[in-house]
PDB file of C-alpha atoms in Angstrom:
ATOM      1  CA  UNK Q   1     -23.359  67.434-136.131  1.00 65.00           C
ATOM      2  CA  UNK Q   2     -23.660  70.454-138.420  1.00 76.00           C
ATOM      3  CA  UNK Q   3     -21.281  70.584-141.363  1.00 83.00           C
ATOM      4  CA  UNK Q   4     -20.063  73.857-142.843  1.00 83.00           C
ATOM      5  CA  UNK Q   5     -18.118  74.930-145.912  1.00 85.00           C
ATOM      6  CA  UNK Q   6     -15.113  77.108-145.075  1.00 84.00           C
ATOM      7  CA  UNK Q   7     -13.454  79.276-147.738  1.00 88.00           C
ATOM      8  CA  UNK Q   8      -9.857  80.151-146.902  1.00 88.00           C
ATOM      9  CA  UNK Q   9      -7.889  83.139-148.184  1.00 90.00           C
ATOM     10  CA  UNK Q  10      -5.005  81.359-149.903  1.00 90.00           C
ATOM     11  CA  UNK Q  11      -2.677  78.358-149.900  1.00 87.00           C
ATOM     12  CA  UNK Q  12      -0.819  79.492-146.778  1.00 89.00           C
ATOM     13  CA  UNK Q  13      -4.093  79.783-144.856  1.00 88.00           C
ATOM     14  CA  UNK Q  14      -5.067  76.341-146.138  1.00 86.00           C
ATOM     15  CA  UNK Q  15      -1.767  74.867-144.923  1.00 86.00           C
ATOM     16  CA  UNK Q  16      -2.328  76.317-141.434  1.00 86.00           C
ATOM     17  CA  UNK Q  17      -5.910  75.035-141.311  1.00 86.00           C
ATOM     18  CA  UNK Q  18      -4.985  71.593-142.611  1.00 83.00           C
ATOM     19  CA  UNK Q  19      -2.120  71.306-140.136  1.00 82.00           C
ATOM     20  CA  UNK Q  20      -4.483  72.028-137.252  1.00 81.00           C
ATOM     21  CA  UNK Q  21      -7.120  69.728-138.710  1.00 81.00           C
ATOM     22  CA  UNK Q  22      -4.574  66.939-139.140  1.00 76.00           C
ATOM     23  CA  UNK Q  23      -3.612  67.233-135.466  1.00 73.00           C
ATOM     24  CA  UNK Q  24      -7.281  67.239-134.443  1.00 69.00           C
ATOM     25  CA  UNK Q  25      -8.144  64.214-136.553  1.00 66.00           C
ATOM     26  CA  UNK Q  26      -5.023  62.383-135.434  1.00 61.00           C
ATOM     27  CA  UNK Q  27      -5.953  62.836-131.805  1.00 62.00           C
ATOM     28  CA  UNK Q  28      -9.591  61.994-132.578  1.00 57.00           C
ATOM     29  CA  UNK Q  29      -8.430  58.887-134.485  1.00 58.00           C
ATOM     30  CA  UNK Q  30     -10.150  60.125-137.645  1.00 57.00           C
ATOM     31  CA  UNK Q  31      -9.626  59.652-141.345  1.00 58.00           C
ATOM     32  CA  UNK Q  32      -7.078  61.162-143.720  1.00 55.00           C
ATOM     33  CA  UNK Q  33      -7.247  64.953-143.972  1.00 53.00           C
ATOM     34  CA  UNK Q  34      -5.748  66.139-147.225  1.00 55.00           C
ATOM     35  CA  UNK Q  35      -6.263  65.142-150.819  1.00 55.00           C
ATOM     36  CA  UNK Q  36      -3.294  64.482-153.078  1.00 61.00           C
ATOM     37  CA  UNK Q  37      -1.022  67.355-153.963  1.00 66.00           C
ATOM     38  CA  UNK Q  38      -0.016  70.540-152.185  1.00 68.00           C
ATOM     39  CA  UNK Q  39      -2.269  73.501-151.293  1.00 67.00           C
ATOM     40  CA  UNK Q  40      -0.133  75.799-153.458  1.00 72.00           C
ATOM     41  CA  UNK Q  41      -1.082  73.706-156.502  1.00 74.00           C
ATOM     42  CA  UNK Q  42      -4.834  74.005-155.936  1.00 70.00           C
ATOM     43  CA  UNK Q  43      -7.079  76.670-157.449  1.00 70.00           C
ATOM     44  CA  UNK Q  44      -9.615  76.760-154.577  1.00 70.00           C
ATOM     45  CA  UNK Q  45      -9.117  76.513-150.847  1.00 75.00           C
ATOM     46  CA  UNK Q  46     -12.312  75.037-149.436  1.00 77.00           C
ATOM     47  CA  UNK Q  47     -12.850  72.668-146.533  1.00 78.00           C
ATOM     48  CA  UNK Q  48     -16.088  70.937-145.638  1.00 80.00           C
ATOM     49  CA  UNK Q  49     -15.842  70.266-141.928  1.00 82.00           C
ATOM     50  CA  UNK Q  50     -18.091  69.846-138.916  1.00 82.00           C
ATOM     51  CA  UNK Q  51     -18.369  72.291-136.030  1.00 82.00           C
ATOM     52  CA  UNK Q  52     -15.893  70.389-133.831  1.00 82.00           C
ATOM     53  CA  UNK Q  53     -13.312  70.412-136.634  1.00 84.00           C
ATOM     54  CA  UNK Q  54     -13.929  74.134-137.140  1.00 85.00           C
ATOM     55  CA  UNK Q  55     -13.224  74.747-133.460  1.00 84.00           C
ATOM     56  CA  UNK Q  56      -9.983  72.771-133.826  1.00 82.00           C
ATOM     57  CA  UNK Q  57      -8.689  74.935-136.682  1.00 85.00           C
ATOM     58  CA  UNK Q  58     -10.100  78.261-135.497  1.00 84.00           C
ATOM     59  CA  UNK Q  59      -7.367  78.749-132.882  1.00 80.00           C
ATOM     60  CA  UNK Q  60      -4.591  78.067-135.421  1.00 83.00           C
ATOM     61  CA  UNK Q  61      -5.569  80.225-138.378  1.00 86.00           C
ATOM     62  CA  UNK Q  62      -4.731  83.909-138.494  1.00 88.00           C
ATOM     63  CA  UNK Q  63      -7.140  86.829-138.691  1.00 88.00           C
ATOM     64  CA  UNK Q  64      -8.446  87.046-142.246  1.00 89.00           C
ATOM     65  CA  UNK Q  65      -7.600  83.434-143.163  1.00 89.00           C
ATOM     66  CA  UNK Q  66     -11.255  82.399-143.122  1.00 87.00           C
ATOM     67  CA  UNK Q  67     -12.996  84.308-145.888  1.00 89.00           C
ATOM     68  CA  UNK Q  68     -16.438  82.726-145.638  1.00 88.00           C
ATOM     69  CA  UNK Q  69     -18.299  80.124-143.614  1.00 86.00           C
ATOM     70  CA  UNK Q  70     -21.688  78.763-144.613  1.00 86.00           C
ATOM     71  CA  UNK Q  71     -23.771  75.663-143.905  1.00 85.00           C
ATOM     72  CA  UNK Q  72     -23.007  72.743-146.193  1.00 78.00           C
ATOM     73  CA  UNK Q  73     -25.686  70.976-148.194  1.00 74.00           C
ATOM     74  CA  UNK Q  74     -23.533  68.045-149.335  1.00 62.00           C
ATOM     75  CA  UNK Q  75     -21.826  65.246-147.456  1.00 51.00           C
ATOM     76  CA  UNK Q  76     -18.633  65.137-149.526  1.00 49.00           C
ATOM     77  CA  UNK Q  77     -15.400  66.915-148.660  1.00 48.00           C
ATOM     78  CA  UNK Q  78     -14.517  69.701-151.073  1.00 49.00           C
ATOM     79  CA  UNK Q  79     -10.923  70.797-151.515  1.00 47.00           C
TER      80      UNK Q  79
END
């Protein structure tokens, strides 16, 4: 499955995306979503997710929340 790197606008956008992703992964019986800390404390708001996870968050973020989306070349989650 293709992985992509999503850049989000700010901490509020990240919270919305992570909330949707947490629900998706919970229902898909996946792994933990968020790293330690709170999105407002981070300096970058990046998610490395696959296309199914992107579809899960896409309906829950607002227009303008996703700043950039590009194919990922690594296999590690970036936050």
